[in-house]
Amino acid sequence: MEQSKTEISNLKKLLEFVKPYRRRLLGALSLTVLLTSVSMMPPLIMKFIVDEIVVGGRWELLETVLLISVLVPLTAAGLRVLTTYSISVISHRLIMDIRETMFKHLLKLSLLFYDRMGTGKIMSRIMGDVATVRSMVTMRMLSIVTDFLSFWFAIGMCISLNWKLGALLIILLPLYLFNYFGWRGGIRTSIRAWRTKMDQVAVGLQERLSGIQIVKAYGKERRENRTFAHETRDTLDQAMQTATFRAGYESGVWAVSGLRNTLVFCLGCYFVIEGEMTYGAVMAFLSYAMRVFQPVLNLTQEALRWERMMISVDRIFEVLDHEIEIKDKPDAVELGRIGGRVTFEDVWYEYEKGVPVIQGVTLEVEAGEMVALVGHTGCGKTTLTSLLMRFFDVLKGRITIDGFDLRDVKVGSLRKQIGQVLQDSVVFNTSIRDNLTYGKSDATEAEIIAAARVGEIHEFIVRTADGYDTLIGDEGIKLSVGEKQRLSIARAVLTNPSVLILDEATSSLDSLSEALIQKAMANVLKGRTSFVVAHRLSTIVNADKIVVMDHGKIVEVGRHEELLENPDGRYRDLYEQQFSGLFEEELAAD
């Protein structure tokens, strides 16, 4: 019952996408009605030819009837072209509307949604499921209308030709329905299971293709091939289960159809002998009988397609109905140019209920200060900066910037003033210029070059074939890891942010590049509040505050020299561990 309510609710929401095209749909429907009427004429023409011309000897009518016989299919063909074109326009616009709405909604969802669902599943919904819905809502719906009209027209003609045979057809019709409902449950369950397994394959495939360099580096091609083959075999097994159910359904259809043809043919011949029907009437009846049962057969098959569509509809609204967690309050204010004073007041956050990853963090950062966040992996450093960007909302406590609670200001106005450089640089398959100006599309040439120089990427750019207009390829394949990182740094600098977040921003660079960028960034960070998530402690010795985190808590705060003075301090322990590791590396190199 609950599932039926959900399906009805989702269908109502789906109809909202169809409403803008209702006039076009009515036009296509009118053409369909006309096409169906024309298509039902040939059996009557055939009856007239047999009974009136061949048997009745009215050969003078032959030319006229043959001309009509030619014009009918030509007219039907013309109507079919118009109908197909009209519905194609609607279907393509419909699929575009749904995808644009889904993408717009996806952009508003929190990062937690992407972590939980996975990019592969999202892609499957926005591409495959939308295409399934498009086919059913447009082309298939017209087919259903055609079948409905054809059924009632044909059943009326059959009864008018011979009510006894017409009654026999009506008696046989429920057999199709019994066959359909008998197999429906198994087919629906198996299709859902197959779609779930296909989602898993899509996610795994995306991970392997994204990490192809690692796969090749470790020589794991055969292993990944075996894993992929195993996963696809699982989908094959599930697909074969679905095929088995469908085969059972289709065998029932053929059995009922065979019974129908035998009974109608034998009884038709009997009625001709008894004088209750003419030869032309029998031939017309047989033709209309096919047109009675074919729509019923089509409708049962459409019902199976409907089950598949409803699965797709459910998956589409699984995305569209997901609540937007990070959004502006009705009274949210536009954040003007900020100074950069940031405070964390007893901040708590958890990804999973009951498992806090940030626990009671309290921290004051003055405008222009450089704050380093250090600690072992998983201690909450990146989560803290994500809360500052308001990728997530705090569970308890609050974060303020220049005295404004982040939840009281417009998200867009906040993020425009915070620059971020991640450990894994994200670049787009466009030109270097487009990547640099992603956050500031109106940047001047001088600003672009200045930012590139700060990121120590300008000299590399001018050596490329097309300079700043060089295309960098999918996921920046034409750039090294270090070059992508420097490009990301320049992109962040170009927006002139009041607050800058560097999350292991120099971790992928060689020593020379890191030294050059550290020198350049020293000038960039002046006058800006900055949060530096660092693993190499040597890069943050000049920080105004070093915040040491452990299991989501702040355990120490101070300058480099101050923290080293505490012999039992966590920072000193981390520093000595790194210093010892570097010393051992130098000995090994010697």
Coordinates of C-alpha atoms in Angstrom, one line a residue:
M1 CA 0.0 0.0 0.0
E2 CA 2.8 2.4 0.9
Q3 CA 4.6 1.6 -2.3
S4 CA 1.4 2.4 -4.3
K5 CA 1.0 5.7 -2.6
T6 CA 4.7 6.5 -3.4
E7 CA 4.1 5.6 -7.1
I8 CA 1.0 7.8 -7.3
S9 CA 2.8 10.7 -5.7
N10 CA 5.8 10.3 -8.0
L11 CA 3.5 10.2 -11.1
K12 CA 1.8 13.4 -10.0
K13 CA 5.2 15.0 -9.7
L14 CA 6.3 13.6 -13.1
L15 CA 3.1 15.2 -14.7
E16 CA 4.4 18.6 -13.7
F17 CA 7.2 18.1 -16.3
V18 CA 4.6 17.2 -18.9
K19 CA 2.2 20.1 -18.3
P20 CA 4.1 22.7 -20.4
Y21 CA 3.6 20.4 -23.4
R22 CA -0.1 19.5 -22.9
R23 CA -1.2 21.4 -26.0
R24 CA 1.4 19.7 -28.1
L25 CA 0.4 16.3 -26.6
L26 CA -3.3 17.0 -27.4
G27 CA -2.3 17.8 -31.0
A28 CA -0.4 14.5 -31.2
L29 CA -3.3 12.7 -29.6
S30 CA -5.7 14.1 -32.2
L31 CA -3.4 12.9 -34.9
T32 CA -3.2 9.5 -33.2
V33 CA -7.0 9.2 -33.1
L34 CA -7.2 10.1 -36.9
L35 CA -4.4 7.7 -37.7
T36 CA -6.1 4.8 -35.8
S37 CA -9.4 5.5 -37.6
V38 CA -7.7 5.4 -41.0
S39 CA -5.8 2.2 -40.0
M40 CA -9.0 0.4 -39.1
M41 CA -10.4 0.7 -42.7
P42 CA -8.6 -2.0 -44.6
P43 CA -10.6 -5.0 -43.2
L44 CA -13.8 -3.3 -44.3
I45 CA -12.4 -2.6 -47.8
M46 CA -11.3 -6.3 -47.9
K47 CA -14.8 -7.5 -47.0
F48 CA -16.3 -5.2 -49.7
I49 CA -14.0 -6.6 -52.3
V50 CA -14.7 -10.2 -51.5
D51 CA -18.5 -10.0 -50.9
E52 CA -19.5 -7.3 -53.4
I53 CA -16.9 -7.5 -56.2
V54 CA -15.6 -11.1 -56.3
V55 CA -18.8 -12.9 -55.1
G56 CA -21.3 -10.2 -56.1
G57 CA -19.8 -9.6 -59.5
R58 CA -19.7 -5.7 -59.3
W59 CA -16.5 -5.4 -61.2
E60 CA -17.2 -1.8 -62.2
L61 CA -16.3 -0.8 -58.7
L62 CA -12.9 -2.5 -58.7
E63 CA -10.9 0.6 -59.8
T64 CA -12.4 2.9 -57.3
V65 CA -12.0 0.4 -54.4
L66 CA -8.3 -0.2 -55.4
L67 CA -7.7 3.5 -55.5
I68 CA -9.1 3.8 -52.0
S69 CA -7.0 0.8 -51.0
V70 CA -3.9 2.7 -52.1
L71 CA -4.9 6.1 -50.6
V72 CA -5.6 4.6 -47.1
P73 CA -2.0 3.4 -46.4
L74 CA -0.5 6.5 -47.9
T75 CA -2.7 8.7 -45.7
A76 CA -1.8 6.6 -42.7
A77 CA 1.9 6.9 -43.5
G78 CA 1.6 10.7 -43.7
L79 CA -0.3 10.9 -40.4
R80 CA 2.3 8.6 -38.8
V81 CA 5.2 10.9 -39.9
L82 CA 3.4 13.9 -38.4
T83 CA 2.6 12.1 -35.2
T84 CA 6.2 10.7 -34.8
Y85 CA 7.7 14.1 -35.4
S86 CA 5.4 15.9 -33.0
I87 CA 6.0 13.4 -30.2
S88 CA 9.7 13.3 -30.8
V89 CA 9.9 17.1 -30.3
I90 CA 8.0 16.7 -27.0
S91 CA 10.1 13.8 -25.8
H92 CA 13.4 15.4 -26.4
R93 CA 12.3 18.6 -24.7
L94 CA 10.9 16.6 -21.8
I95 CA 14.2 14.7 -21.2
M96 CA 16.1 18.0 -21.4
D97 CA 13.8 19.6 -18.8
I98 CA 14.1 16.6 -16.4
R99 CA 17.9 16.4 -16.7
E100 CA 18.3 20.2 -16.3
T101 CA 16.1 20.1 -13.2
M102 CA 18.0 17.2 -11.7
F103 CA 21.4 18.8 -12.4
K104 CA 20.3 22.1 -10.9
H105 CA 19.0 20.2 -7.8
L106 CA 22.2 18.2 -7.6
L107 CA 24.3 21.3 -7.5
K108 CA 22.4 22.4 -4.3
L109 CA 22.8 19.1 -2.5
S110 CA 25.5 18.7 0.2
L111 CA 28.7 16.8 -0.3
L112 CA 27.3 14.2 2.1
F113 CA 24.7 13.2 -0.5
Y114 CA 27.4 12.6 -3.1
D115 CA 29.5 10.6 -0.6
R116 CA 26.5 8.3 0.3
M117 CA 25.0 7.8 -3.2
G118 CA 28.2 7.8 -5.3
T119 CA 28.8 9.5 -8.7
G120 CA 28.1 6.3 -10.6
K121 CA 24.6 5.9 -9.3
I122 CA 23.9 9.6 -9.9
M123 CA 25.0 9.3 -13.5
S124 CA 22.8 6.2 -14.0
R125 CA 19.8 8.1 -12.8
I126 CA 20.3 11.3 -14.7
M127 CA 21.1 9.5 -18.0
G128 CA 19.6 6.0 -18.1
D129 CA 16.5 6.4 -15.9
V130 CA 15.5 9.7 -17.5
A131 CA 15.8 8.1 -21.0
T132 CA 13.5 5.3 -19.8
V133 CA 10.9 7.7 -18.5
R134 CA 11.0 9.8 -21.7
S135 CA 10.2 6.7 -23.9
M136 CA 7.3 5.7 -21.7
V137 CA 5.7 9.1 -21.1
T138 CA 5.8 10.1 -24.8
M139 CA 6.1 7.3 -27.5
R140 CA 4.7 4.5 -25.3
M141 CA 1.7 6.6 -24.0
L142 CA 0.6 7.3 -27.6
S143 CA 1.0 3.6 -28.3
I144 CA -1.3 2.9 -25.4
V145 CA -3.9 5.4 -26.7
T146 CA -3.7 3.8 -30.2
D147 CA -4.2 0.3 -28.7
F148 CA -7.1 1.5 -26.6
L149 CA -8.9 3.0 -29.5
S150 CA -8.1 0.0 -31.8
F151 CA -9.4 -2.4 -29.2
W152 CA -12.8 -0.8 -28.8
F153 CA -13.2 -0.1 -32.5
A154 CA -12.2 -3.7 -33.4
I155 CA -14.4 -5.3 -30.7
G156 CA -17.4 -3.3 -31.9
M157 CA -16.8 -4.4 -35.5
C158 CA -16.4 -8.1 -34.5
I159 CA -19.7 -8.0 -32.6
S160 CA -21.4 -6.3 -35.5
L161 CA -20.1 -9.0 -37.9
N162 CA -21.1 -11.9 -35.7
W163 CA -22.1 -11.5 -32.0
K164 CA -21.4 -15.2 -31.2
L165 CA -17.8 -15.0 -32.3
G166 CA -17.6 -11.6 -30.6
A167 CA -18.7 -13.1 -27.3
L168 CA -16.1 -15.8 -27.7
L169 CA -13.4 -13.2 -28.1
I170 CA -14.6 -11.5 -24.9
I171 CA -14.5 -14.8 -23.0
L172 CA -10.9 -15.4 -24.1
L173 CA -9.6 -11.9 -23.2
P174 CA -9.2 -12.6 -19.4
L175 CA -6.8 -15.4 -20.2
Y176 CA -4.3 -12.7 -21.2
L177 CA -4.8 -10.8 -18.0
F178 CA -4.4 -14.0 -15.9
N179 CA -1.2 -14.7 -17.7
Y180 CA 0.1 -11.1 -17.1
F181 CA -0.7 -10.9 -13.4
G182 CA 0.7 -14.4 -12.9
W183 CA 4.2 -13.4 -14.0
R184 CA 4.1 -9.7 -13.1
G185 CA 5.5 -10.0 -9.5
G186 CA 8.5 -12.1 -10.5
I187 CA 9.4 -9.8 -13.5
R188 CA 9.1 -6.7 -11.4
T189 CA 11.3 -8.0 -8.5
S190 CA 13.9 -9.4 -10.9
I191 CA 14.1 -6.1 -12.8
R192 CA 14.7 -4.1 -9.6
A193 CA 17.4 -6.5 -8.5
W194 CA 19.1 -6.2 -12.0
R195 CA 19.0 -2.4 -11.9
T196 CA 20.6 -2.5 -8.4
K197 CA 23.4 -4.7 -9.6
M198 CA 23.9 -2.5 -12.7
D199 CA 24.4 0.5 -10.4
Q200 CA 27.1 -1.5 -8.5
V201 CA 28.8 -2.3 -11.8
A202 CA 28.7 1.4 -12.9
V203 CA 30.2 2.6 -9.6
G204 CA 33.0 0.0 -9.8
L205 CA 33.7 0.8 -13.4
Q206 CA 34.0 4.5 -12.7
E207 CA 36.4 3.9 -9.8
R208 CA 38.6 1.6 -12.0
L209 CA 38.7 4.0 -14.9
S210 CA 39.4 7.0 -12.7
G211 CA 42.2 5.1 -11.0
I212 CA 43.6 3.5 -14.2
Q213 CA 47.0 4.9 -13.5
I214 CA 47.2 3.1 -10.1
V215 CA 45.9 -0.1 -11.8
K216 CA 48.6 0.0 -14.4
A217 CA 51.3 1.1 -11.9
Y218 CA 50.7 -1.9 -9.7
G219 CA 50.2 -4.3 -12.6
K220 CA 46.6 -5.2 -11.5
E221 CA 45.0 -5.3 -15.0
R222 CA 44.2 -9.0 -14.7
R223 CA 42.9 -8.6 -11.2
E224 CA 40.6 -5.7 -12.2
N225 CA 39.5 -7.6 -15.3
R226 CA 38.5 -10.6 -13.2
T227 CA 36.7 -8.5 -10.7
F228 CA 34.8 -6.7 -13.5
A229 CA 34.0 -9.9 -15.2
H230 CA 32.7 -11.3 -11.9
E231 CA 30.4 -8.3 -11.3
T232 CA 29.1 -8.4 -14.9
R233 CA 28.4 -12.1 -14.6
D234 CA 26.3 -11.3 -11.5
T235 CA 24.2 -8.9 -13.6
L236 CA 24.0 -11.6 -16.3
D237 CA 22.6 -14.1 -13.8
Q238 CA 20.0 -11.6 -12.7
A239 CA 19.2 -10.7 -16.3
M240 CA 18.7 -14.4 -17.1
Q241 CA 16.3 -14.7 -14.1
T242 CA 14.3 -11.8 -15.6
A243 CA 14.5 -13.4 -19.1
T244 CA 13.1 -16.6 -17.6
F245 CA 10.1 -14.8 -16.2
R246 CA 9.6 -13.0 -19.4
A247 CA 9.8 -16.3 -21.4
G248 CA 7.2 -17.8 -19.2
Y249 CA 4.9 -14.8 -19.7
E250 CA 5.4 -14.9 -23.5
S251 CA 4.8 -18.6 -23.7
G252 CA 1.4 -18.0 -22.0
V253 CA 0.7 -15.3 -24.6
W254 CA 1.5 -17.7 -27.5
A255 CA -0.7 -20.4 -26.0
V256 CA -3.7 -18.1 -25.6
S257 CA -3.2 -16.7 -29.1
G258 CA -3.0 -20.2 -30.6
L259 CA -6.2 -21.2 -28.9
R260 CA -7.9 -18.0 -30.2
N261 CA -6.9 -18.4 -33.8
T262 CA -8.0 -22.1 -33.9
L263 CA -11.4 -21.4 -32.4
V264 CA -12.2 -18.3 -34.5
F265 CA -11.1 -20.0 -37.8
C266 CA -13.0 -23.2 -37.1
L267 CA -16.2 -21.5 -35.9
G268 CA -16.0 -18.9 -38.7
C269 CA -15.9 -21.7 -41.3
Y270 CA -18.9 -23.3 -39.6
F271 CA -20.9 -20.1 -39.7
V272 CA -20.2 -19.7 -43.4
I273 CA -21.5 -23.2 -44.0
E274 CA -24.6 -22.4 -41.9
G275 CA -25.1 -19.2 -43.9
E276 CA -24.6 -16.9 -40.9
M277 CA -21.6 -15.2 -42.3
T278 CA -20.1 -14.4 -45.7
Y279 CA -16.5 -15.2 -46.8
G280 CA -15.7 -11.5 -46.7
A281 CA -17.2 -11.2 -43.2
V282 CA -15.0 -14.1 -41.9
M283 CA -11.9 -12.6 -43.4
A284 CA -12.7 -9.2 -41.9
F285 CA -13.6 -10.8 -38.5
L286 CA -10.2 -12.6 -38.5
S287 CA -8.5 -9.3 -39.2
Y288 CA -10.4 -7.4 -36.5
A289 CA -9.9 -10.3 -34.0
M290 CA -6.1 -9.8 -34.4
R291 CA -6.8 -6.1 -33.7
V292 CA -8.7 -7.0 -30.6
F293 CA -6.1 -9.2 -29.1
Q294 CA -3.0 -7.4 -30.3
P295 CA -3.9 -4.3 -28.2
V296 CA -4.5 -6.4 -25.2
L297 CA -1.2 -8.1 -25.7
N298 CA 0.5 -4.8 -26.3
L299 CA -1.1 -3.4 -23.1
T300 CA 0.2 -6.2 -21.0
Q301 CA 3.6 -5.7 -22.5
E302 CA 3.3 -2.0 -21.8
A303 CA 2.3 -2.8 -18.3
L304 CA 5.7 -4.6 -17.9
R305 CA 7.4 -1.5 -19.5
W306 CA 5.4 0.6 -17.0
E307 CA 6.9 -1.4 -14.2
R308 CA 10.4 -0.6 -15.5
M309 CA 9.4 3.1 -15.9
M310 CA 8.1 3.3 -12.3
I311 CA 11.4 1.9 -11.1
S312 CA 13.2 4.7 -13.0
V313 CA 10.7 7.3 -11.7
D314 CA 11.4 6.2 -8.2
R315 CA 15.1 6.5 -8.8
I316 CA 14.8 9.9 -10.4
F317 CA 12.8 11.3 -7.5
E318 CA 15.2 9.7 -5.1
V319 CA 17.4 12.5 -6.2
L320 CA 14.9 15.3 -6.8
D321 CA 13.1 14.7 -3.4
H322 CA 16.4 14.7 -1.5
E323 CA 16.2 17.6 0.9
I324 CA 18.5 20.5 0.3
E325 CA 20.4 20.6 3.5
I326 CA 22.5 23.7 3.0
K327 CA 20.3 26.6 1.9
D328 CA 19.7 30.2 2.6
K329 CA 17.3 31.2 5.3
P330 CA 14.5 33.5 4.2
D331 CA 16.1 36.4 6.0
A332 CA 19.7 35.6 5.1
V333 CA 21.8 38.6 4.5
E334 CA 24.3 39.3 1.7
L335 CA 27.8 39.2 3.2
G336 CA 29.8 42.2 2.2
R337 CA 33.6 42.4 1.9
I338 CA 34.8 40.7 5.1
G339 CA 37.9 41.3 7.2
G340 CA 38.4 37.6 8.0
R341 CA 37.9 37.2 11.8
V342 CA 36.7 33.7 12.3
T343 CA 35.4 32.0 15.5
F344 CA 34.5 28.4 16.2
E345 CA 32.2 28.3 19.3
D346 CA 31.8 24.8 20.8
V347 CA 31.4 23.2 17.3
W348 CA 30.2 19.6 17.0
Y349 CA 29.6 17.6 13.8
E350 CA 29.0 14.0 12.8
Y351 CA 28.6 12.2 9.4
E352 CA 27.0 9.2 11.0
K353 CA 24.5 9.7 13.9
G354 CA 26.2 9.1 17.2
V355 CA 29.7 9.2 15.8
P356 CA 31.0 12.8 16.2
V357 CA 34.1 13.7 14.1
I358 CA 34.3 17.3 15.5
Q359 CA 33.8 17.5 19.2
G360 CA 33.4 20.8 21.0
V361 CA 35.9 22.8 18.9
T362 CA 36.4 26.4 20.2
L363 CA 38.9 28.6 18.3
E364 CA 39.3 32.3 17.7
V365 CA 41.2 33.5 14.6
E366 CA 41.9 37.1 14.1
A367 CA 41.8 38.7 10.6
G368 CA 44.9 38.2 8.7
E369 CA 46.2 35.3 10.8
M370 CA 47.7 32.2 9.4
V371 CA 46.3 29.1 11.2
A372 CA 47.9 25.7 10.6
L373 CA 45.8 22.6 11.3
V374 CA 47.9 19.5 12.0
G375 CA 47.3 16.0 13.3
H376 CA 47.0 12.4 12.2
T377 CA 44.8 11.5 9.2
G378 CA 41.1 11.5 10.2
C379 CA 41.5 13.8 13.1
G380 CA 39.0 16.3 11.7
K381 CA 41.2 19.0 10.0
T382 CA 39.5 18.9 6.6
T383 CA 36.0 18.6 8.1
L384 CA 36.7 21.8 10.1
T385 CA 37.5 23.7 6.9
S386 CA 34.5 22.2 5.2
L387 CA 32.3 23.5 8.0
L388 CA 33.9 27.0 7.4
M389 CA 33.0 26.7 3.7
R390 CA 29.5 25.6 4.9
F391 CA 29.6 22.5 2.8
F392 CA 28.0 21.1 6.0
D393 CA 26.1 22.7 8.8
V394 CA 27.3 22.3 12.4
L395 CA 25.4 19.9 14.6
K396 CA 25.9 22.1 17.7
G397 CA 27.6 25.4 18.4
R398 CA 28.2 27.9 15.7
I399 CA 30.9 29.4 13.4
T400 CA 31.0 33.1 12.8
I401 CA 32.9 35.3 10.4
D402 CA 33.3 39.0 11.3
G403 CA 30.5 38.3 13.8
F404 CA 28.0 36.8 11.3
D405 CA 26.8 33.3 12.0
L406 CA 27.4 31.4 8.8
R407 CA 23.8 30.1 8.8
D408 CA 22.5 33.7 8.7
V409 CA 24.3 34.8 5.5
K410 CA 23.8 33.8 1.9
V411 CA 25.9 30.8 1.0
G412 CA 27.0 32.3 -2.3
S413 CA 28.2 35.6 -0.7
L414 CA 30.2 33.5 1.8
R415 CA 31.9 31.1 -0.6
K416 CA 32.9 33.9 -3.0
Q417 CA 35.2 35.3 -0.3
I418 CA 36.8 32.0 0.6
G419 CA 39.5 30.5 -1.7
Q420 CA 40.3 26.8 -1.4
V421 CA 43.0 24.6 -2.8
L422 CA 42.6 20.9 -2.2
Q423 CA 45.2 18.2 -2.0
D424 CA 43.6 16.5 -5.1
S425 CA 43.4 19.3 -7.6
V426 CA 40.3 19.4 -9.7
V427 CA 40.6 20.9 -13.2
F428 CA 38.2 20.9 -16.1
N429 CA 38.5 19.8 -19.7
T430 CA 38.8 23.3 -21.1
S431 CA 41.6 25.7 -21.7
I432 CA 44.1 26.9 -19.0
R433 CA 42.6 30.3 -19.2
D434 CA 39.1 29.0 -18.5
N435 CA 40.4 27.0 -15.5
L436 CA 42.2 30.0 -14.1
T437 CA 39.1 32.3 -14.4
Y438 CA 36.6 29.7 -13.2
G439 CA 36.0 31.7 -10.0
K440 CA 36.4 35.1 -11.7
S441 CA 35.2 35.1 -15.3
D442 CA 35.8 38.9 -15.8
A443 CA 39.5 38.8 -14.8
T444 CA 41.8 40.9 -16.9
E445 CA 44.8 39.5 -18.7
A446 CA 47.1 41.3 -16.3
E447 CA 45.2 39.7 -13.3
I448 CA 45.4 36.3 -14.9
I449 CA 49.1 36.5 -15.5
A450 CA 49.8 37.9 -12.0
A451 CA 47.9 35.0 -10.4
A452 CA 49.7 32.5 -12.6
R453 CA 53.1 34.0 -11.5
V454 CA 52.0 33.6 -7.9
G455 CA 51.2 30.0 -8.5
E456 CA 54.6 29.5 -10.3
I457 CA 52.8 28.3 -13.4
H458 CA 53.2 31.2 -15.8
E459 CA 56.5 30.0 -17.2
F460 CA 55.1 26.6 -17.9
I461 CA 52.0 28.1 -19.6
V462 CA 53.9 30.3 -22.0
R463 CA 56.0 27.2 -23.1
T464 CA 52.8 25.3 -24.2
A465 CA 51.7 25.4 -27.8
D466 CA 48.7 27.8 -27.3
G467 CA 49.8 29.4 -24.1
Y468 CA 46.8 30.3 -21.9
D469 CA 44.4 28.9 -24.5
T470 CA 45.9 25.4 -24.4
L471 CA 43.4 22.7 -23.8
I472 CA 44.4 20.5 -20.8
G473 CA 42.3 17.4 -21.6
D474 CA 40.0 15.3 -19.6
E475 CA 40.8 15.7 -15.9
G476 CA 43.9 17.7 -16.8
I477 CA 45.6 14.6 -18.4
K478 CA 48.1 16.9 -20.2
L479 CA 49.3 18.3 -16.9
S480 CA 51.5 16.7 -14.2
V481 CA 50.1 16.5 -10.7
G482 CA 52.3 19.4 -9.6
E483 CA 51.2 21.5 -12.5
K484 CA 47.6 20.9 -11.7
Q485 CA 48.3 21.9 -8.1
R486 CA 50.0 25.1 -9.1
L487 CA 47.1 25.9 -11.5
S488 CA 44.6 25.4 -8.6
I489 CA 46.6 27.7 -6.4
A490 CA 46.6 30.4 -9.1
R491 CA 42.9 29.9 -9.6
A492 CA 42.3 30.5 -5.9
V493 CA 44.6 33.6 -5.8
L494 CA 42.8 35.2 -8.8
T495 CA 39.5 35.5 -6.9
N496 CA 41.3 37.7 -4.3
P497 CA 39.6 35.9 -1.3
S498 CA 39.5 37.3 2.2
V499 CA 40.0 33.8 3.6
L500 CA 42.2 31.2 2.0
I501 CA 42.1 27.4 2.8
L502 CA 45.1 25.4 1.7
D503 CA 44.4 21.7 2.3
E504 CA 47.7 19.9 1.8
A505 CA 48.1 22.3 -1.2
T506 CA 51.8 21.7 -1.6
S507 CA 51.9 18.0 -0.8
S508 CA 52.1 16.9 -4.5
L509 CA 55.0 19.3 -5.4
D510 CA 58.6 18.6 -5.6
S511 CA 61.0 20.4 -3.2
L512 CA 62.0 23.1 -5.7
S513 CA 58.4 23.9 -6.7
E514 CA 57.3 23.8 -3.1
A515 CA 60.0 26.3 -2.1
L516 CA 59.1 28.7 -4.9
I517 CA 55.4 28.5 -4.0
Q518 CA 56.0 28.9 -0.3
K519 CA 57.9 32.1 -1.1
A520 CA 55.2 33.4 -3.4
M521 CA 52.4 32.4 -1.0
A522 CA 54.0 34.4 1.8
N523 CA 53.1 37.5 -0.1
V524 CA 49.7 36.3 -1.0
L525 CA 48.8 35.4 2.6
K526 CA 49.6 38.9 3.8
G527 CA 46.4 40.6 5.0
R528 CA 44.3 37.4 4.5
T529 CA 43.1 35.0 7.0
S530 CA 44.4 31.5 6.0
F531 CA 43.8 28.0 7.2
V532 CA 46.6 25.6 6.2
V533 CA 45.9 21.9 6.6
A534 CA 49.5 20.5 6.6
H535 CA 51.2 17.2 6.9
R536 CA 54.7 18.6 6.4
L537 CA 55.3 20.5 9.6
S538 CA 58.3 22.3 8.0
T539 CA 55.8 24.3 5.9
I540 CA 53.9 25.9 8.8
V541 CA 56.6 26.8 11.3
N542 CA 55.9 30.5 10.7
A543 CA 52.1 30.2 11.3
D544 CA 50.5 32.6 13.8
K545 CA 48.6 29.7 15.3
I546 CA 49.3 26.0 15.1
V547 CA 46.2 24.0 16.0
V548 CA 46.9 20.4 16.9
M549 CA 43.8 18.1 16.6
D550 CA 43.2 14.6 17.7
H551 CA 39.9 12.6 17.3
G552 CA 38.0 15.8 16.4
K553 CA 39.2 17.8 19.4
I554 CA 41.8 20.6 19.7
V555 CA 44.5 19.4 22.0
E556 CA 47.0 22.2 21.6
V557 CA 47.2 25.7 20.2
G558 CA 50.3 27.9 19.9
R559 CA 53.2 29.0 17.8
H560 CA 55.9 26.6 16.6
E561 CA 58.5 27.5 19.2
E562 CA 55.9 27.5 22.1
L563 CA 54.6 24.1 21.2
L564 CA 58.1 22.6 21.0
E565 CA 58.8 23.7 24.5
N566 CA 56.3 21.3 25.9
P567 CA 58.2 18.0 26.2
D568 CA 55.0 15.9 26.5
G569 CA 53.1 17.9 23.9
R570 CA 51.3 16.3 20.9
Y571 CA 52.9 18.7 18.5
R572 CA 56.4 18.0 19.7
D573 CA 55.8 14.3 19.3
L574 CA 54.6 14.8 15.7
Y575 CA 57.5 17.1 14.9
E576 CA 60.1 14.6 16.3
Q577 CA 58.5 11.8 14.4
Q578 CA 58.8 13.7 11.1
F579 CA 62.3 14.9 11.9
S580 CA 63.4 11.4 12.7
G581 CA 61.9 10.2 9.4
L582 CA 63.7 12.9 7.4
F583 CA 67.0 12.1 9.1
E584 CA 66.6 8.4 8.2
E585 CA 65.9 9.4 4.6
E586 CA 69.0 11.5 4.4
L587 CA 71.1 8.6 5.9
A588 CA 69.7 6.2 3.3
A589 CA 70.4 8.7 0.5
D590 CA 74.0 9.0 1.7

